[in-house]
Coordinates of N, CA and C in Angstrom, one line a residue:
M57 N 33.4 -6.5 -13.4 CA 32.1 -6.1 -14.0 C 31.0 -6.4 -13.0
I58 N 30.1 -5.6 -12.8 CA 29.1 -5.8 -12.0 C 27.9 -6.9 -12.6
K59 N 27.5 -7.8 -11.6 CA 26.6 -8.8 -11.9 C 25.2 -8.4 -11.3
V60 N 24.1 -8.4 -12.1 CA 22.9 -8.1 -11.5 C 22.0 -9.3 -11.6
H61 N 21.6 -9.9 -10.3 CA 20.4 -11.0 -10.3 C 19.2 -10.4 -10.3
Y62 N 18.5 -10.6 -11.6 CA 17.6 -9.8 -11.7 C 16.3 -10.9 -12.0
L63 N 15.3 -10.6 -11.3 CA 13.9 -11.3 -11.3 C 13.1 -10.6 -12.4
G64 N 12.6 -11.3 -13.1 CA 11.7 -10.7 -14.1 C 10.3 -10.1 -13.6
D65 N 10.1 -9.1 -14.1 CA 8.7 -8.3 -13.6 C 9.0 -7.8 -12.1
S66 N 10.0 -7.1 -11.7 CA 10.2 -6.6 -10.5 C 10.9 -5.5 -10.2
R67 N 11.1 -5.1 -9.1 CA 11.7 -3.8 -8.7 C 13.2 -4.0 -9.2
A68 N 13.8 -5.0 -9.6 CA 15.1 -5.3 -10.1 C 15.2 -4.4 -11.2
H69 N 14.2 -4.0 -12.0 CA 14.4 -3.2 -13.2 C 14.9 -1.7 -12.8
R70 N 14.7 -1.2 -11.6 CA 15.2 0.2 -11.4 C 16.9 -0.1 -11.3
I71 N 17.3 -1.1 -10.9 CA 18.7 -1.3 -10.9 C 19.4 -1.3 -12.4
L72 N 18.8 -2.0 -13.3 CA 19.3 -2.1 -14.6 C 19.2 -0.7 -15.1
W73 N 18.1 0.1 -14.8 CA 17.8 1.5 -15.5 C 18.9 2.2 -15.0
L74 N 19.1 2.5 -13.6 CA 20.4 3.2 -13.2 C 21.6 2.8 -13.7
L75 N 21.9 1.7 -13.9 CA 23.1 1.3 -14.7 C 23.3 1.8 -15.8
E76 N 22.1 1.8 -16.7 CA 22.1 2.3 -17.9 C 22.4 4.0 -17.9
E77 N 21.6 4.5 -17.0 CA 21.8 6.0 -16.9 C 23.2 6.4 -16.6
L78 N 24.0 5.4 -15.8 CA 25.2 5.8 -15.5 C 26.3 5.2 -16.5
R79 N 25.9 4.4 -17.4 CA 26.5 3.9 -18.5 C 27.8 3.0 -18.1
V80 N 27.3 2.3 -17.1 CA 28.2 1.2 -16.5 C 28.1 0.0 -17.1
D81 N 29.1 -0.8 -17.3 CA 29.0 -2.3 -17.9 C 28.6 -3.1 -16.9
Y82 N 27.6 -4.1 -17.2 CA 27.3 -5.1 -16.2 C 26.7 -6.3 -17.1
D83 N 26.5 -7.1 -16.3 CA 26.0 -8.6 -16.7 C 24.6 -8.8 -16.1
V84 N 23.8 -9.5 -16.6 CA 22.5 -9.8 -16.0 C 22.3 -11.2 -16.1
V85 N 22.1 -11.8 -14.7 CA 21.5 -13.3 -14.7 C 19.9 -13.1 -14.3
V86 N 19.1 -13.5 -15.3 CA 17.8 -13.3 -15.3 C 17.0 -14.6 -14.6
Y87 N 16.2 -14.5 -13.6 CA 15.4 -15.4 -12.9 C 14.1 -15.4 -13.4
K88 N 13.3 -16.5 -13.6 CA 11.9 -16.4 -13.9 C 11.1 -16.7 -12.6
R89 N 9.9 -16.1 -12.7 CA 9.0 -16.4 -11.6 C 8.3 -17.9 -11.8
G90 N 8.0 -18.5 -10.7 CA 7.2 -19.9 -10.9 C 5.7 -19.5 -11.1
P91 N 5.2 -20.7 -11.2 CA 3.4 -20.7 -11.4 C 2.8 -19.8 -10.1
D92 N 3.4 -19.9 -9.2 CA 2.8 -19.0 -7.9 C 3.4 -17.7 -8.0
Y93 N 4.0 -17.3 -9.1 CA 4.6 -15.9 -9.2 C 5.6 -15.5 -8.2
L94 N 6.4 -16.4 -7.4 CA 7.2 -16.3 -6.4 C 8.6 -16.5 -7.2
A95 N 9.5 -15.9 -6.4 CA 11.1 -16.1 -7.0 C 11.3 -17.5 -6.8
P96 N 12.2 -18.0 -7.7 CA 12.8 -19.2 -7.8 C 13.8 -19.6 -6.5
A97 N 13.9 -20.9 -6.1 CA 14.8 -21.1 -5.0 C 16.1 -20.8 -5.1
S98 N 16.4 -20.8 -6.5 CA 17.7 -20.6 -7.0 C 18.5 -19.5 -6.6
L99 N 17.6 -18.3 -6.2 CA 18.2 -16.9 -5.7 C 18.7 -17.1 -4.4
K100 N 18.2 -18.2 -3.5 CA 18.6 -18.4 -2.3 C 20.0 -18.8 -2.1
A101 N 20.5 -19.4 -3.4 CA 21.9 -19.7 -3.5 C 22.9 -18.6 -3.5
I102 N 22.2 -17.4 -3.9 CA 23.0 -16.1 -3.9 C 22.8 -15.5 -2.7
H103 N 21.6 -15.3 -2.1 CA 21.3 -14.5 -0.8 C 20.5 -15.3 -0.1
P104 N 20.8 -15.5 1.2 CA 19.6 -16.2 2.2 C 18.2 -15.8 2.0
L105 N 18.0 -14.5 1.8 CA 16.4 -14.4 1.7 C 15.9 -14.7 0.1
G106 N 16.7 -14.9 -0.8 CA 16.3 -15.2 -1.9 C 15.4 -14.0 -2.7
K107 N 15.9 -12.9 -2.5 CA 15.1 -11.7 -3.0 C 15.9 -11.1 -4.2
S108 N 15.1 -10.3 -4.9 CA 15.9 -9.7 -6.0 C 15.4 -8.1 -6.1
P109 N 16.3 -7.1 -6.4 CA 17.6 -7.5 -6.8 C 18.7 -7.6 -5.8
I110 N 20.0 -8.1 -6.5 CA 21.0 -8.5 -5.8 C 22.1 -7.9 -6.9
I111 N 23.1 -7.4 -6.4 CA 24.3 -7.1 -7.4 C 25.7 -7.6 -6.6
E112 N 26.6 -8.0 -7.5 CA 27.9 -8.5 -7.1 C 28.9 -7.5 -8.0
D113 N 29.7 -6.8 -7.0 CA 30.7 -6.0 -7.7 C 31.9 -6.4 -7.0
G114 N 32.9 -7.1 -7.7 CA 34.1 -7.7 -7.0 C 33.7 -8.6 -5.8
D115 N 34.1 -8.3 -4.6 CA 33.9 -9.0 -3.3 C 32.6 -8.7 -2.8
L116 N 31.9 -7.6 -3.3 CA 30.7 -7.0 -2.6 C 29.6 -7.8 -3.3
L117 N 28.6 -8.4 -2.2 CA 27.4 -8.8 -2.6 C 26.4 -7.9 -1.7
L118 N 25.5 -7.3 -2.5 CA 24.6 -6.4 -2.0 C 23.2 -6.6 -2.3
A119 N 22.3 -6.7 -1.5 CA 20.9 -6.8 -1.7 C 20.2 -5.2 -1.1
E120 N 18.9 -5.3 -1.4 CA 18.0 -4.2 -1.2 C 18.3 -3.1 -2.1
S121 N 17.1 -2.5 -2.6 CA 17.2 -1.8 -3.8 C 17.8 -0.3 -3.5
G122 N 17.4 0.2 -2.2 CA 17.9 1.5 -1.9 C 19.3 1.3 -1.7
A123 N 19.8 0.4 -0.9 CA 21.3 0.3 -0.7 C 22.0 0.1 -1.9
I124 N 21.4 -0.5 -3.0 CA 22.1 -0.8 -4.3 C 22.2 0.7 -4.9
I125 N 21.1 1.3 -4.9 CA 20.9 2.6 -5.7 C 22.0 3.5 -5.1
D126 N 22.1 3.6 -3.6 CA 23.1 4.5 -2.9 C 24.5 4.2 -3.3
Y127 N 24.7 2.9 -3.4 CA 25.9 2.3 -3.5 C 26.5 2.7 -5.1
L128 N 25.6 2.4 -6.1 CA 26.0 2.6 -7.3 C 26.2 4.2 -7.7
V129 N 25.3 5.0 -7.1 CA 25.5 6.5 -7.2 C 26.8 6.8 -6.8
E130 N 27.1 6.4 -5.5 CA 28.4 6.8 -4.9 C 29.6 6.3 -5.6
R131 N 29.4 5.1 -6.0 CA 30.7 4.5 -6.5 C 30.9 4.7 -8.1
Y132 N 30.0 5.0 -8.8 CA 30.1 5.0 -10.1 C 29.5 6.5 -10.8
G133 N 28.5 7.2 -9.9 CA 27.9 8.3 -10.4 C 28.1 9.8 -9.9
K134 N 29.3 9.8 -9.3 CA 29.4 11.1 -8.5 C 29.5 12.4 -9.5
D135 N 29.6 12.1 -10.9 CA 29.7 13.1 -11.7 C 28.7 13.0 -12.7
A136 N 27.6 12.1 -12.4 CA 26.5 11.9 -13.2 C 25.3 12.8 -13.1
G137 N 25.3 13.7 -12.2 CA 24.1 14.6 -11.9 C 22.8 13.9 -11.4
L138 N 22.9 12.7 -11.0 CA 21.7 11.8 -10.4 C 21.5 12.1 -9.0
K139 N 22.4 13.0 -8.1 CA 22.4 13.1 -6.8 C 22.4 14.6 -6.5
P140 N 21.7 15.3 -6.0 CA 22.1 16.8 -5.5 C 23.1 16.8 -4.6
D141 N 24.0 18.1 -4.7 CA 25.0 18.2 -3.7 C 24.6 18.3 -2.5
T142 N 25.4 17.7 -1.5 CA 25.0 17.8 -0.2 C 24.7 19.1 0.7
A143 N 25.2 20.2 -0.1 CA 25.0 21.6 0.4 C 23.9 22.2 -0.3
S144 N 23.2 21.5 -1.2 CA 22.0 22.2 -1.7 C 20.7 22.0 -1.2
A145 N 19.8 22.7 -1.6 CA 18.4 22.8 -0.9 C 17.7 21.3 -1.1
S146 N 18.0 20.8 -2.1 CA 17.4 19.5 -2.7 C 17.9 18.4 -2.2
Y147 N 19.0 18.4 -1.4 CA 19.7 17.1 -0.8 C 18.8 16.4 0.1
W148 N 18.2 16.9 0.8 CA 17.3 16.1 2.0 C 16.0 15.6 1.4
R149 N 15.6 16.6 0.4 CA 14.5 15.9 -0.4 C 14.7 14.7 -1.3
Y150 N 15.9 14.5 -1.6 CA 16.4 13.5 -2.4 C 16.8 12.3 -1.3
I151 N 17.2 12.5 -0.2 CA 17.5 11.4 0.9 C 15.9 10.9 1.2
Y152 N 15.0 11.8 1.5 CA 13.5 11.5 1.8 C 12.9 10.5 0.7
W153 N 13.0 10.9 -0.4 CA 12.3 10.0 -1.5 C 13.1 8.8 -1.6
L154 N 14.3 8.8 -1.4 CA 15.1 7.5 -1.5 C 14.7 6.4 -0.6
H155 N 14.4 6.8 0.5 CA 13.8 6.0 1.5 C 12.5 5.8 1.7
Y156 N 11.7 6.9 1.4 CA 10.3 6.7 1.5 C 9.7 5.6 0.5
C157 N 10.4 5.3 -0.5 CA 9.8 4.5 -1.7 C 9.5 3.3 -0.8
E158 N 10.5 2.7 -0.2 CA 10.3 1.3 0.3 C 9.8 1.5 1.7
G159 N 10.3 2.5 2.5 CA 9.8 2.6 3.8 C 8.3 2.7 4.1
S160 N 7.8 3.5 3.3 CA 6.4 4.0 3.5 C 5.4 3.7 2.2
A161 N 5.8 3.8 1.1 CA 5.0 3.7 0.1 C 4.7 2.3 -0.4
M162 N 5.9 1.4 -0.5 CA 5.7 0.1 -1.1 C 4.9 -0.8 0.0
P163 N 5.0 -0.8 1.2 CA 4.4 -1.4 1.9 C 2.8 -1.4 2.0
L164 N 2.3 -0.2 1.8 CA 1.0 0.3 1.5 C 0.5 -0.2 0.2
V165 N 1.1 -0.2 -1.0 CA 0.9 -0.8 -2.1 C 0.6 -2.3 -2.0
T166 N 1.6 -2.8 -1.4 CA 1.7 -4.4 -1.2 C 0.3 -4.6 -0.4
N167 N 0.1 -3.9 0.7 CA -1.0 -4.3 1.6 C -2.3 -4.2 0.7
K168 N -2.4 -3.2 -0.2 CA -3.6 -3.1 -0.9 C -3.9 -4.2 -1.9
L169 N -2.6 -4.6 -2.6 CA -2.7 -5.7 -3.4 C -3.2 -7.1 -2.8
L170 N -2.5 -7.3 -1.7 CA -2.8 -8.6 -0.7 C -4.3 -8.6 -0.3
F171 N -4.8 -7.4 0.1 CA -6.2 -7.7 0.5 C -7.1 -7.7 -0.7
E172 N -6.8 -7.2 -1.9 CA -7.5 -7.5 -3.0 C -7.4 -8.8 -3.4
L173 N -6.4 -9.5 -3.3 CA -6.2 -10.9 -3.8 C -6.6 -11.9 -2.8
L174 N -6.6 -11.5 -1.8 CA -6.7 -12.5 -0.4 C -8.1 -13.3 -0.7
P175 N -9.3 -12.8 -0.9 CA -10.5 -13.5 -0.9 C -10.4 -14.8 -2.0
S176 N -9.7 -14.5 -3.3 CA -9.5 -15.4 -4.2 C -8.7 -16.9 -3.7
K177 N -8.0 -16.4 -2.7 CA -7.0 -17.4 -2.4 C -7.7 -18.5 -1.3
T178 N -8.8 -18.0 -0.8 CA -9.4 -18.8 0.5 C -10.4 -19.9 -0.2
P179 N -10.9 -20.8 0.7 CA -11.6 -21.7 0.4 C -13.0 -21.1 0.1
F180 N -13.6 -21.8 -1.1 CA -14.8 -21.2 -1.6 C -16.0 -21.0 -0.4
F181 N -16.1 -21.8 0.4 CA -17.3 -21.8 1.4 C -16.9 -20.5 2.4
V182 N -15.7 -20.1 2.6 CA -15.5 -18.9 3.4 C -15.2 -17.6 2.7
R183 N -15.2 -17.6 1.4 CA -14.7 -16.6 0.4 C -15.7 -15.3 0.6
P184 N -17.3 -15.5 0.7 CA -17.9 -14.2 1.1 C -17.6 -13.7 2.2
I185 N -17.3 -14.2 3.2 CA -16.7 -13.6 4.7 C -15.4 -13.0 4.4
A186 N -14.7 -13.6 3.8 CA -13.1 -13.1 3.6 C -13.4 -11.9 2.7
K187 N -14.2 -11.7 1.5 CA -14.3 -10.7 0.8 C -15.0 -9.3 1.7
L188 N -15.9 -9.7 2.6 CA -16.4 -8.7 3.5 C -15.4 -8.2 4.4
I189 N -14.4 -9.0 5.1 CA -13.5 -8.6 5.9 C -12.4 -7.7 5.2
C190 N -12.0 -8.3 4.0 CA -10.8 -7.5 3.4 C -11.4 -6.2 2.8
K191 N -12.8 -6.2 2.4 CA -13.4 -4.9 1.9 C -13.3 -3.7 3.0
G192 N -13.7 -4.3 4.2 CA -13.7 -3.4 5.2 C -12.3 -3.0 5.6
V193 N -11.2 -3.8 5.8 CA -10.0 -3.4 6.0 C -9.4 -2.3 4.9
M194 N -9.8 -2.5 3.8 CA -9.3 -1.5 2.8 C -10.0 -0.3 2.9
Q195 N -11.3 -0.3 2.9 CA -12.1 1.1 3.2 C -11.8 1.8 4.6
K196 N -11.4 1.0 5.5 CA -11.2 1.7 6.8 C -9.8 1.9 7.0
L197 N -8.9 1.3 6.5 CA -7.5 1.4 7.0 C -6.7 1.7 5.8
I198 N -6.8 0.9 4.7 CA -5.8 1.0 3.6 C -5.9 2.0 2.6
D199 N -7.2 2.2 2.1 CA -7.5 3.2 1.1 C -7.3 4.7 1.5
P200 N -7.8 5.1 2.8 CA -7.6 6.5 3.2 C -6.0 6.8 3.1
G201 N -5.1 5.9 3.7 CA -3.7 6.0 3.4 C -3.1 6.1 2.0
F202 N -3.8 5.2 1.2 CA -3.4 4.9 -0.1 C -3.6 6.4 -0.8
K203 N -4.7 7.0 -0.7 CA -5.1 8.2 -1.4 C -4.4 9.3 -0.8
D204 N -3.8 9.3 0.5 CA -3.0 10.6 1.0 C -1.7 10.5 0.3
H205 N -1.0 9.2 0.2 CA 0.1 9.1 -0.5 C 0.2 9.5 -2.0
I206 N -0.7 9.0 -2.5 CA -0.8 9.4 -4.2 C -1.0 10.8 -4.1
T207 N -1.9 11.6 -3.5 CA -2.0 12.9 -3.5 C -0.8 13.6 -3.2
H208 N -0.1 13.0 -2.2 CA 1.3 13.5 -1.8 C 2.2 13.6 -3.1
W209 N 2.1 12.5 -3.6 CA 3.1 12.5 -5.0 C 2.8 13.4 -6.0
N210 N 1.4 13.5 -6.2 CA 0.9 14.4 -7.3 C 1.5 15.8 -6.8
K211 N 1.1 16.2 -5.7 CA 1.4 17.5 -5.2 C 2.9 17.8 -5.4
E212 N 3.9 16.9 -5.1 CA 5.3 17.1 -5.0 C 5.7 17.2 -6.7
L213 N 5.2 16.5 -7.4 CA 5.5 16.3 -8.9 C 5.0 17.6 -9.5
C214 N 3.9 18.1 -9.1 CA 3.4 19.5 -9.7 C 4.4 20.7 -9.6
R215 N 5.3 20.3 -8.6 CA 6.4 21.5 -8.4 C 7.2 21.7 -9.6
D216 N 7.8 20.6 -10.1 CA 8.8 20.7 -11.4 C 8.9 19.4 -12.0
G217 N 8.0 18.5 -11.8 CA 7.9 17.2 -12.5 C 8.8 16.1 -12.1
W218 N 9.7 16.5 -11.1 CA 10.4 15.4 -10.4 C 10.4 15.2 -9.0
F219 N 10.8 14.1 -8.5 CA 10.5 14.1 -7.1 C 11.4 14.8 -6.0
A220 N 13.0 14.9 -6.5 CA 13.9 15.3 -5.5 C 14.3 16.8 -5.8
C221 N 14.4 17.1 -7.0 CA 14.8 18.4 -7.3 C 14.4 18.8 -8.8
G222 N 14.8 20.0 -9.2 CA 14.4 20.4 -10.4 C 14.8 19.6 -11.7
D223 N 15.5 18.5 -11.5 CA 15.7 17.8 -12.8 C 15.6 16.2 -12.3
F224 N 15.8 15.4 -13.3 CA 15.8 13.9 -12.9 C 16.9 13.5 -12.1
S225 N 16.8 12.6 -11.1 CA 17.7 12.2 -10.1 C 17.3 10.7 -9.8
A226 N 18.4 10.1 -9.1 CA 18.1 8.6 -9.0 C 17.0 8.5 -7.9
A227 N 16.4 9.6 -7.2 CA 15.3 9.5 -6.3 C 14.1 9.1 -7.4
D228 N 14.1 9.6 -8.6 CA 13.1 9.4 -9.4 C 12.9 7.7 -9.7
I229 N 14.2 7.2 -10.0 CA 14.5 5.7 -10.4 C 13.9 5.0 -9.3
A230 N 14.2 5.5 -7.9 CA 13.8 4.7 -6.7 C 12.4 4.6 -6.6
M231 N 11.7 5.9 -7.0 CA 10.2 5.9 -6.8 C 9.4 5.2 -8.0
S232 N 10.1 4.9 -9.0 CA 9.1 4.7 -10.3 C 8.6 3.4 -10.1
F233 N 9.0 2.4 -9.5 CA 8.2 1.0 -9.5 C 7.0 1.3 -8.7
V234 N 7.2 1.9 -7.6 CA 5.8 1.9 -6.8 C 4.8 2.8 -7.4
V235 N 5.2 3.8 -8.2 CA 4.2 4.7 -8.8 C 3.7 4.0 -9.9
E236 N 4.5 3.4 -10.7 CA 3.9 2.6 -11.9 C 2.9 1.4 -11.3
A237 N 3.3 0.8 -10.3 CA 2.6 -0.4 -9.7 C 1.2 0.1 -9.2
A238 N 1.1 1.5 -8.4 CA 0.0 1.8 -8.0 C -1.1 2.2 -9.1
V239 N -0.6 3.1 -10.0 CA -1.2 3.4 -11.2 C -1.9 2.4 -12.1
E240 N -1.1 1.2 -12.3 CA -1.4 0.2 -13.1 C -2.4 -0.6 -12.4
R241 N -2.1 -1.1 -11.4 CA -3.0 -2.1 -10.6 C -4.3 -1.7 -9.8
F242 N -4.4 -0.4 -9.6 CA -5.5 0.0 -8.9 C -6.3 1.1 -9.5
E243 N -7.6 1.0 -9.4 CA -8.4 2.2 -9.8 C -8.2 3.4 -8.9
I244 N -8.0 4.4 -9.5 CA -7.7 5.7 -8.6 C -8.5 6.8 -9.0
D245 N -9.6 7.2 -8.1 CA -10.6 8.2 -8.4 C -10.0 9.6 -7.8
L246 N -8.9 10.0 -8.4 CA -8.2 11.2 -8.1 C -7.5 11.9 -9.2
D247 N -7.4 13.2 -9.2 CA -7.1 13.9 -10.1 C -5.3 13.9 -9.8
I248 N -4.8 12.9 -10.8 CA -3.4 12.8 -10.4 C -2.5 12.9 -11.9
G249 N -2.9 14.2 -12.6 CA -2.3 14.4 -13.9 C -0.7 14.5 -13.8
A250 N -0.2 15.0 -12.7 CA 1.2 15.1 -12.5 C 1.9 13.6 -12.5
V251 N 1.2 12.8 -11.8 CA 1.7 11.4 -11.5 C 1.9 10.8 -12.9
R252 N 0.9 10.9 -13.9 CA 0.6 10.1 -14.9 C 1.7 10.8 -15.8
Q253 N 1.9 12.0 -15.8 CA 2.7 12.6 -16.6 C 4.2 12.2 -16.4
F254 N 4.7 11.9 -15.1 CA 5.9 11.4 -14.6 C 6.1 10.1 -15.2
I255 N 5.1 9.2 -15.2 CA 5.3 8.0 -15.7 C 5.6 8.0 -17.4
D256 N 4.8 8.9 -18.0 CA 5.2 9.0 -19.4 C 6.5 9.4 -19.6
R257 N 6.9 10.4 -18.8 CA 8.3 11.1 -19.1 C 9.4 10.0 -18.8
I258 N 9.4 9.3 -17.7 CA 10.5 8.3 -17.4 C 10.5 7.2 -18.5
R259 N 9.4 6.7 -19.1 CA 9.4 5.6 -20.1 C 10.0 6.0 -21.4
T260 N 10.2 7.4 -21.6 CA 10.6 7.8 -22.8 C 12.2 7.9 -22.8
R261 N 12.8 7.9 -21.5 CA 14.0 8.0 -21.5 C 14.8 6.8 -22.0
P262 N 15.8 6.9 -22.8 CA 16.4 5.9 -23.5 C 17.1 4.8 -22.6
A263 N 17.6 5.3 -21.5 CA 18.2 4.4 -20.5 C 17.0 3.3 -20.0
Y264 N 15.8 3.8 -19.6 CA 14.6 2.9 -19.2 C 14.4 1.9 -20.1
Q265 N 14.4 2.3 -21.4 CA 14.0 1.5 -22.6 C 15.2 0.6 -22.8
R266 N 16.5 0.8 -22.6 CA 17.5 -0.2 -22.7 C 17.4 -1.1 -21.7
A267 N 17.0 -0.8 -20.4 CA 16.9 -1.5 -19.2 C 15.8 -2.6 -19.4
V268 N 14.8 -2.1 -20.2 CA 13.6 -3.2 -20.4 C 14.2 -4.2 -21.5
E269 N 14.9 -3.8 -22.4 CA 15.4 -4.8 -23.2 C 16.5 -5.7 -22.8
R270 N 17.3 -5.3 -21.8 CA 18.3 -6.3 -21.1 C 17.5 -7.1 -20.2
G271 N 16.6 -6.7 -19.2 CA 15.9 -7.6 -18.3 C 15.0 -8.4 -19.0
G272 N 14.2 -8.0 -19.9 CA 13.0 -8.7 -20.5 C 11.8 -8.3 -19.7
I273 N 11.1 -9.1 -19.2 CA 9.9 -9.1 -18.6 C 9.8 -8.0 -17.6
Y274 N 9.0 -6.9 -17.9 CA 8.5 -5.8 -17.0 C 7.4 -5.3 -17.4
R275 N 6.1 -5.7 -17.1 CA 4.9 -5.7 -17.4 C 4.5 -4.2 -17.1
L276 N 5.0 -3.7 -16.2 CA 4.7 -2.4 -15.9 C 5.1 -1.4 -17.0
A277 N 6.0 -1.6 -17.8 CA 6.6 -0.8 -18.7 C 5.6 -0.5 -19.8
N278 N 4.6 -1.5 -20.0 CA 3.6 -1.7 -21.1 C 2.3 -1.1 -20.6
S279 N 2.1 -0.7 -19.3 CA 0.9 -0.2 -18.7 C 0.2 1.2 -19.3
K280 N -0.9 1.3 -19.2 CA -1.3 2.6 -19.8 C -1.6 3.8 -18.6

């Protein structure tokens, strides 16, 4: 049986969701974040980087969300309809979004969150300067790219409501966390109706809801 090492309120939700979509049996080992919101040191006993998600399947120990999604679809989901056929026109769109979510989108969202939080973590006597520096970095470097990416998502979703093809796929699972995090955590002064509809659509899927029940804390599932 597959074992998922699951850090609460994290990208690991996507792996539980995928397993629920595939209807594959699995066990969950839940880890709670510390007061600093970081993963506990006990995760390093499983993988040297101490990150989540991690899965164990027999002798295989695998980290990194994209690699895990690819493995599970190939190993357990060839007939599940979660990946376009390699000869189809949608296949490379699927591959693009599967890699884009962590390669391009997530670092941008993480940087935006970091620069919004950074001033509050500095000593009070340098906080005004830190605020000015962080504001300048966001306005000049981060926010323009952030808006470009969200506009890109919305345009793609306007096509048929999904990222990779005319129906739901594992690429939508891969993209879900970064989309939810961006919409939940930041003010977005853009017309992104298709993005918001995508979030509503994935949250109504029974497998998504079962994953929330199995994993526990996933605050983004309750965002508006």
